[in-house]
Tab-separated table of C-alpha atoms in Angstrom:
chain	number	residue	atom	x	y	z
A	1	UNK	CA	-7.718	-45.179	-8.538
A	2	UNK	CA	-7.336	-41.615	-8.609
A	3	UNK	CA	-6.575	-39.536	-11.118
A	4	UNK	CA	-3.490	-36.465	-10.897
A	5	UNK	CA	-2.462	-34.361	-13.771
A	6	UNK	CA	1.055	-32.847	-13.344
A	7	UNK	CA	0.905	-28.982	-15.579
A	8	UNK	CA	3.528	-27.747	-14.065
A	9	UNK	CA	7.169	-26.754	-16.369
A	10	UNK	CA	7.705	-29.464	-18.673
A	11	UNK	CA	11.649	-30.220	-17.142
A	12	UNK	CA	10.191	-30.849	-14.036
A	13	UNK	CA	7.337	-33.341	-15.222
A	14	UNK	CA	9.166	-36.987	-14.406
A	15	UNK	CA	10.824	-36.116	-11.316
A	16	UNK	CA	7.584	-34.581	-10.198
A	17	UNK	CA	5.290	-37.963	-11.808
A	18	UNK	CA	8.067	-40.495	-9.685
A	19	UNK	CA	7.714	-38.226	-6.697
A	20	UNK	CA	3.937	-38.193	-6.333
A	21	UNK	CA	2.976	-41.337	-6.917
A	22	UNK	CA	5.479	-42.760	-4.473
A	23	UNK	CA	4.313	-41.263	-1.918
A	24	UNK	CA	0.852	-41.091	-2.808
A	25	UNK	CA	1.359	-44.919	-2.594
A	26	UNK	CA	2.657	-44.821	0.804
A	27	UNK	CA	-0.023	-43.355	2.356
A	28	UNK	CA	-2.058	-46.089	0.798
A	29	UNK	CA	-3.913	-44.347	-2.814
A	30	UNK	CA	-4.011	-46.529	-5.850
A	31	UNK	CA	-3.908	-43.342	-8.144
A	32	UNK	CA	-2.852	-42.835	-12.382
A	33	UNK	CA	-0.278	-39.744	-12.433
A	34	UNK	CA	0.506	-37.863	-15.648
A	35	UNK	CA	0.459	-34.878	-18.318
A	36	UNK	CA	-1.743	-36.053	-20.555
A	37	UNK	CA	-5.056	-36.810	-19.089
A	38	UNK	CA	-9.089	-36.665	-20.690
A	39	UNK	CA	-10.089	-33.364	-18.559
A	40	UNK	CA	-13.370	-34.787	-17.033
A	41	UNK	CA	-11.592	-37.553	-15.786
A	42	UNK	CA	-8.972	-35.431	-13.323
A	43	UNK	CA	-9.583	-35.351	-9.431
A	44	UNK	CA	-6.450	-33.119	-8.966
A	45	UNK	CA	-4.022	-30.955	-10.579
A	46	UNK	CA	-0.528	-30.250	-9.919
A	47	UNK	CA	-0.001	-26.852	-11.669
A	48	UNK	CA	2.504	-23.847	-11.801
A	49	UNK	CA	0.693	-20.790	-14.275
A	50	UNK	CA	4.759	-21.657	-16.172
A	51	UNK	CA	2.733	-25.070	-16.923
A	52	UNK	CA	1.062	-25.662	-20.242
A	53	UNK	CA	-2.707	-25.314	-18.654
A	54	UNK	CA	-3.795	-21.722	-19.113
A	55	UNK	CA	-7.891	-23.072	-19.154
A	56	UNK	CA	-9.336	-24.676	-16.354
A	57	UNK	CA	-12.783	-24.726	-16.964
A	58	UNK	CA	-12.978	-28.248	-18.609
A	59	UNK	CA	-12.156	-30.039	-15.026
A	60	UNK	CA	-15.181	-30.263	-14.347
A	61	UNK	CA	-14.804	-33.308	-11.848
A	62	UNK	CA	-11.261	-32.029	-9.741
A	63	UNK	CA	-11.614	-31.437	-6.838
A	64	UNK	CA	-8.307	-29.211	-5.753
A	65	UNK	CA	-5.767	-27.226	-7.954
A	66	UNK	CA	-2.306	-27.952	-6.258
A	67	UNK	CA	0.188	-25.438	-6.956
A	68	UNK	CA	3.340	-25.941	-7.337
A	69	UNK	CA	4.531	-22.096	-5.857
A	70	UNK	CA	4.553	-20.484	-2.842
A	71	UNK	CA	3.368	-17.721	-4.672
A	72	UNK	CA	-0.209	-17.533	-5.815
A	73	UNK	CA	-1.213	-14.100	-7.130
A	74	UNK	CA	-0.089	-15.199	-10.621
A	75	UNK	CA	-2.957	-17.762	-10.126
A	76	UNK	CA	-5.821	-16.217	-8.123
A	77	UNK	CA	-5.781	-13.916	-11.185
A	78	UNK	CA	-6.881	-16.592	-13.763
A	79	UNK	CA	-11.086	-16.169	-14.160
A	80	UNK	CA	-10.750	-19.865	-15.310
A	81	UNK	CA	-9.847	-21.161	-11.585
A	82	UNK	CA	-13.068	-22.253	-9.448
A	83	UNK	CA	-11.902	-25.532	-8.310
A	84	UNK	CA	-10.453	-24.825	-4.286
A	85	UNK	CA	-6.437	-24.015	-4.771
A	86	UNK	CA	-3.857	-24.957	-2.284
A	87	UNK	CA	-0.884	-22.426	-1.999
A	88	UNK	CA	2.448	-24.986	-1.931
A	89	UNK	CA	4.176	-24.948	2.258
A	90	UNK	CA	6.703	-27.207	2.235
A	91	UNK	CA	9.505	-27.943	4.470
A	92	UNK	CA	12.450	-28.154	2.387
A	93	UNK	CA	10.112	-24.102	0.942
A	94	UNK	CA	10.543	-23.090	4.965
A	95	UNK	CA	13.917	-24.061	5.236
A	96	UNK	CA	15.638	-22.369	2.453
A	97	UNK	CA	14.483	-18.963	2.912
A	98	UNK	CA	15.177	-18.795	7.310
A	99	UNK	CA	18.520	-19.708	5.436
A	100	UNK	CA	18.649	-17.287	2.673
A	101	UNK	CA	17.323	-14.789	5.793
A	102	UNK	CA	19.457	-15.389	8.776
A	103	UNK	CA	22.453	-16.122	5.695
A	104	UNK	CA	21.606	-12.099	5.039
A	105	UNK	CA	20.716	-10.789	7.983
A	106	UNK	CA	23.971	-12.072	9.577
A	107	UNK	CA	26.234	-10.369	6.561
A	108	UNK	CA	24.845	-6.762	7.499
A	109	UNK	CA	25.124	-7.471	11.339
A	110	UNK	CA	28.236	-8.433	10.765
A	111	UNK	CA	29.470	-6.174	8.927
A	112	UNK	CA	31.153	-8.311	6.608
A	113	UNK	CA	30.623	-5.851	3.473
A	114	UNK	CA	32.635	-3.623	5.338
A	115	UNK	CA	35.495	-6.078	6.189
A	116	UNK	CA	35.825	-7.675	2.349
A	117	UNK	CA	36.415	-3.619	2.149
A	118	UNK	CA	39.064	-2.739	3.881
A	119	UNK	CA	40.717	-5.939	3.425
A	120	UNK	CA	40.817	-5.236	-0.139
A	121	UNK	CA	42.582	-2.103	1.279
A	122	UNK	CA	44.959	-3.377	3.295
A	123	UNK	CA	43.285	-1.676	6.218
A	124	UNK	CA	43.482	-2.813	9.139
A	125	UNK	CA	39.234	-1.976	10.901
A	126	UNK	CA	39.901	-2.270	14.526
A	127	UNK	CA	36.292	0.044	14.652
A	128	UNK	CA	34.799	-2.535	12.480
A	129	UNK	CA	32.983	-4.194	15.355
A	130	UNK	CA	29.307	-5.117	15.104
A	131	UNK	CA	26.583	-5.234	17.942
A	132	UNK	CA	25.454	-7.211	19.408
A	133	UNK	CA	22.543	-9.247	18.371
A	134	UNK	CA	20.255	-7.734	21.138
A	135	UNK	CA	21.301	-4.982	19.962
A	136	UNK	CA	20.143	-5.530	16.438
A	137	UNK	CA	15.657	-4.720	15.438
A	138	UNK	CA	14.963	-7.086	12.946
A	139	UNK	CA	11.959	-6.279	11.304
A	140	UNK	CA	9.782	-8.820	9.659
A	141	UNK	CA	6.956	-8.127	8.109
A	142	UNK	CA	4.217	-10.575	6.988
A	143	UNK	CA	3.952	-13.226	9.681
A	144	UNK	CA	2.745	-16.214	7.440
A	145	UNK	CA	4.426	-19.509	7.742
A	146	UNK	CA	8.208	-18.124	6.165
A	147	UNK	CA	7.903	-15.195	8.558
A	148	UNK	CA	7.407	-17.255	11.781
A	149	UNK	CA	9.452	-18.869	10.928
A	150	UNK	CA	12.469	-16.778	10.190
A	151	UNK	CA	11.267	-15.019	12.288
A	152	UNK	CA	11.950	-17.876	15.799
A	153	UNK	CA	15.034	-17.994	13.584
A	154	UNK	CA	16.549	-14.775	15.120
A	155	UNK	CA	14.533	-15.050	17.660
A	156	UNK	CA	17.094	-18.297	18.315
A	157	UNK	CA	19.865	-16.182	17.626
A	158	UNK	CA	19.290	-13.391	20.132
A	159	UNK	CA	17.980	-10.642	17.704
A	160	UNK	CA	15.290	-7.915	18.442
A	161	UNK	CA	12.375	-9.082	16.030
A	162	UNK	CA	9.574	-7.025	15.682
A	163	UNK	CA	6.849	-8.575	13.424
A	164	UNK	CA	3.625	-6.785	11.640
A	165	UNK	CA	0.959	-8.356	9.692
A	166	UNK	CA	-2.119	-8.163	8.062
A	167	UNK	CA	-4.513	-9.372	11.268
A	168	UNK	CA	-3.412	-9.748	15.132
A	169	UNK	CA	-0.585	-12.294	15.473
A	170	UNK	CA	1.519	-13.848	19.111
A	171	UNK	CA	5.082	-14.919	18.463
A	172	UNK	CA	7.136	-15.965	20.849
A	173	UNK	CA	10.616	-13.017	21.551
A	174	UNK	CA	8.057	-11.091	18.921
A	175	UNK	CA	7.121	-7.181	19.245
A	176	UNK	CA	4.070	-7.961	16.615
A	177	UNK	CA	1.728	-4.941	15.339
A	178	UNK	CA	-0.888	-5.343	13.008
A	179	UNK	CA	-3.109	-3.566	10.923
A	180	UNK	CA	-2.556	0.332	8.997
A	181	UNK	CA	-1.370	1.644	12.541
A	182	UNK	CA	0.978	-1.362	13.165
A	183	UNK	CA	3.359	-0.573	10.137
A	184	UNK	CA	4.209	2.503	10.937
A	185	UNK	CA	6.123	1.739	14.171
A	186	UNK	CA	7.547	-1.386	12.849
A	187	UNK	CA	9.031	0.366	10.569
A	188	UNK	CA	10.770	3.480	13.038
A	189	UNK	CA	12.507	0.454	14.613
A	190	UNK	CA	13.671	-2.264	12.086
A	191	UNK	CA	17.308	-1.898	11.111
A	192	UNK	CA	17.031	-4.554	9.429
A	193	UNK	CA	13.956	-5.416	6.835
A	194	UNK	CA	12.798	-7.952	6.030
A	195	UNK	CA	9.944	-8.571	3.159
A	196	UNK	CA	7.724	-11.715	3.434
A	197	UNK	CA	4.738	-10.372	2.422
A	198	UNK	CA	2.389	-11.402	-0.789
A	199	UNK	CA	1.375	-8.917	-3.721
A	200	UNK	CA	-2.318	-7.941	-3.157
A	201	UNK	CA	-3.451	-4.757	-4.526
A	202	UNK	CA	-3.157	-3.765	-0.383
A	203	UNK	CA	0.974	-4.610	-0.430
A	204	UNK	CA	1.767	-3.057	-4.157
A	205	UNK	CA	3.974	-0.747	-3.410
A	206	UNK	CA	4.161	-0.672	0.283
A	207	UNK	CA	7.892	0.212	0.564
A	208	UNK	CA	7.411	3.469	-1.503
A	209	UNK	CA	9.389	6.563	-0.674
A	210	UNK	CA	7.309	7.165	2.639
A	211	UNK	CA	7.943	4.386	4.343
A	212	UNK	CA	11.381	3.698	3.512
A	213	UNK	CA	11.916	6.782	5.128
A	214	UNK	CA	10.452	5.713	8.481
A	215	UNK	CA	12.996	3.581	8.596
A	216	UNK	CA	16.220	4.105	10.882
A	217	UNK	CA	19.026	5.940	8.597
A	218	UNK	CA	21.204	3.329	7.063
A	219	UNK	CA	18.599	0.442	7.169
A	220	UNK	CA	19.329	-2.217	5.651
A	221	UNK	CA	16.088	-3.662	4.057
A	222	UNK	CA	16.166	-7.605	2.716
A	223	UNK	CA	13.046	-8.686	-0.060
A	224	UNK	CA	12.537	-12.416	-0.670
A	225	UNK	CA	8.805	-12.322	-0.701
A	226	UNK	CA	7.817	-10.209	-4.036
A	227	UNK	CA	9.588	-7.759	-6.408
A	228	UNK	CA	6.013	-5.303	-6.582
A	229	UNK	CA	6.469	-4.272	-2.780
A	230	UNK	CA	8.755	-2.044	-3.416
A	231	UNK	CA	8.490	0.828	-5.452
A	232	UNK	CA	11.829	0.505	-6.652
A	233	UNK	CA	12.733	4.865	-8.090
A	234	UNK	CA	11.782	5.466	-4.606
A	235	UNK	CA	14.812	2.399	-3.524
A	236	UNK	CA	17.560	3.756	-5.195
A	237	UNK	CA	16.673	7.572	-3.814
A	238	UNK	CA	16.310	6.657	-0.164
A	239	UNK	CA	20.086	4.277	-1.410
A	240	UNK	CA	21.632	6.885	-2.699
A	241	UNK	CA	20.181	9.710	-0.323
A	242	UNK	CA	21.891	7.351	2.389
A	243	UNK	CA	18.629	6.647	4.578
A	244	UNK	CA	19.247	3.034	3.650
A	245	UNK	CA	22.687	1.535	3.364
A	246	UNK	CA	21.992	-1.449	1.491
A	247	UNK	CA	19.122	-3.016	0.131
A	248	UNK	CA	19.873	-7.240	-0.566
A	249	UNK	CA	16.731	-7.817	-3.248
A	250	UNK	CA	16.007	-11.731	-4.811
A	251	UNK	CA	12.663	-11.384	-6.084
A	252	UNK	CA	10.864	-8.218	-8.745
A	253	UNK	CA	8.849	-7.009	-10.699
A	254	UNK	CA	10.654	-8.302	-14.240
A	255	UNK	CA	11.707	-11.543	-13.963
A	256	UNK	CA	14.628	-12.548	-15.253
A	257	UNK	CA	15.513	-8.651	-14.053
A	258	UNK	CA	16.328	-7.073	-17.780
A	259	UNK	CA	19.805	-6.799	-18.471
A	260	UNK	CA	19.687	-3.041	-18.213
A	261	UNK	CA	17.668	-2.553	-14.940
A	262	UNK	CA	19.626	-0.458	-12.730
A	263	UNK	CA	20.433	-3.115	-9.613
A	264	UNK	CA	22.624	-4.773	-11.664
A	265	UNK	CA	24.854	-2.430	-11.514
A	266	UNK	CA	24.208	-0.235	-7.582
A	267	UNK	CA	27.136	0.069	-5.809
A	268	UNK	CA	24.227	-0.927	-2.776
A	269	UNK	CA	22.327	-3.623	-4.418
A	270	UNK	CA	23.123	-7.294	-4.251
A	271	UNK	CA	20.702	-9.530	-6.910
A	272	UNK	CA	19.972	-13.230	-5.903
A	273	UNK	CA	17.868	-14.741	-8.416
A	274	UNK	CA	14.710	-15.731	-6.659
A	275	UNK	CA	16.418	-18.861	-5.241
A	276	UNK	CA	15.837	-17.999	-1.364
A	277	UNK	CA	12.798	-19.673	-1.298
A	278	UNK	CA	12.367	-22.390	-4.259
A	279	UNK	CA	10.675	-25.587	-3.982
A	280	UNK	CA	12.765	-28.708	-4.202
A	281	UNK	CA	10.824	-32.022	-5.596
A	282	UNK	CA	10.767	-34.419	-3.198
A	283	UNK	CA	9.310	-32.327	0.276
A	284	UNK	CA	6.688	-30.143	-2.422
A	285	UNK	CA	5.947	-34.302	-3.385
A	286	UNK	CA	5.561	-35.251	0.048
A	287	UNK	CA	3.295	-32.125	0.391
A	288	UNK	CA	0.804	-32.841	-1.969
A	289	UNK	CA	0.284	-35.819	-1.791
A	290	UNK	CA	-0.439	-35.652	2.380
A	291	UNK	CA	-2.633	-32.829	1.060
A	292	UNK	CA	-4.989	-35.310	-1.591
A	293	UNK	CA	-4.916	-37.966	1.108
A	294	UNK	CA	-6.242	-35.628	3.258
A	295	UNK	CA	-9.625	-34.450	0.955
A	296	UNK	CA	-9.938	-38.096	0.514
A	297	UNK	CA	-10.540	-38.638	3.873
A	298	UNK	CA	-12.931	-35.544	3.823
A	299	UNK	CA	-10.434	-33.541	5.719
A	300	UNK	CA	-10.536	-29.301	4.516
A	301	UNK	CA	-7.918	-29.119	2.409
A	302	UNK	CA	-4.579	-27.882	3.582
A	303	UNK	CA	-3.421	-24.648	3.232
A	304	UNK	CA	-6.551	-23.542	0.893
A	305	UNK	CA	-6.372	-19.431	-0.627
A	306	UNK	CA	-9.375	-17.357	0.471
A	307	UNK	CA	-10.342	-16.182	-3.426
A	308	UNK	CA	-10.525	-12.625	-1.928
A	309	UNK	CA	-7.624	-11.720	-0.161
A	310	UNK	CA	-6.217	-13.463	-2.753
A	311	UNK	CA	-3.895	-15.309	-0.645
């Protein structure tokens, strides 16, 4: 009997307990899943920092902590975490991100905001013809699971896609670069820039005033990655100066975004409430159950987090 402790948000408990149990049964495993198990009996923890468990030291038997979140920056800093940690990677989360990225890239590529403004003025603007996708360069910073899936979708639509990552990656149809030397050339080409990097010491404020100035004049930034990737004051200054034409932001340093934050009312900023890549219970539960089944069968933990790198 495998014992799985659910320690995520209370409002998701019943759905996750049912779905994970069902998927484990389908995989031929017998399991007890609950949010109330003696710590020394727990084999796996299904975890979110917003849940009730903060001290992981009592879970001495646990083979893995399975995060419900794709981002683990708030988990790896917990000094009581010594168990192997898996970040959440599931098809629903990936598909949601691809749809958000493609939707907002197309919004800015097609100039939909300009057409709406013209409509409000009853102005017939035949000059507002967008270039073809092949004539628009979209840059993606971060070529992990979400970055690669987004790049593939944009390539499929015909966009000129460039990508940057910490280490070398090769993707069909994408011009890639990596490391410190590869960042500036990527920024210089990116008319629309998508941020899909994890939050680490190395990526915090990566988009500072210098980096923003390297983008083509009138560039657009989309950030569904992590709020601290961008220097907030530098972003507003670049928008006000016309260096950037718009920023669509889904993630922020403080969430929910404070009601007095200047992002709410800035005319060149669109705010979405961290919904670009929501975890779906059914697909996430299938991933968790599959990971548990793999470990029980002697396979390595999937999507294991490298503590040194922070993701």
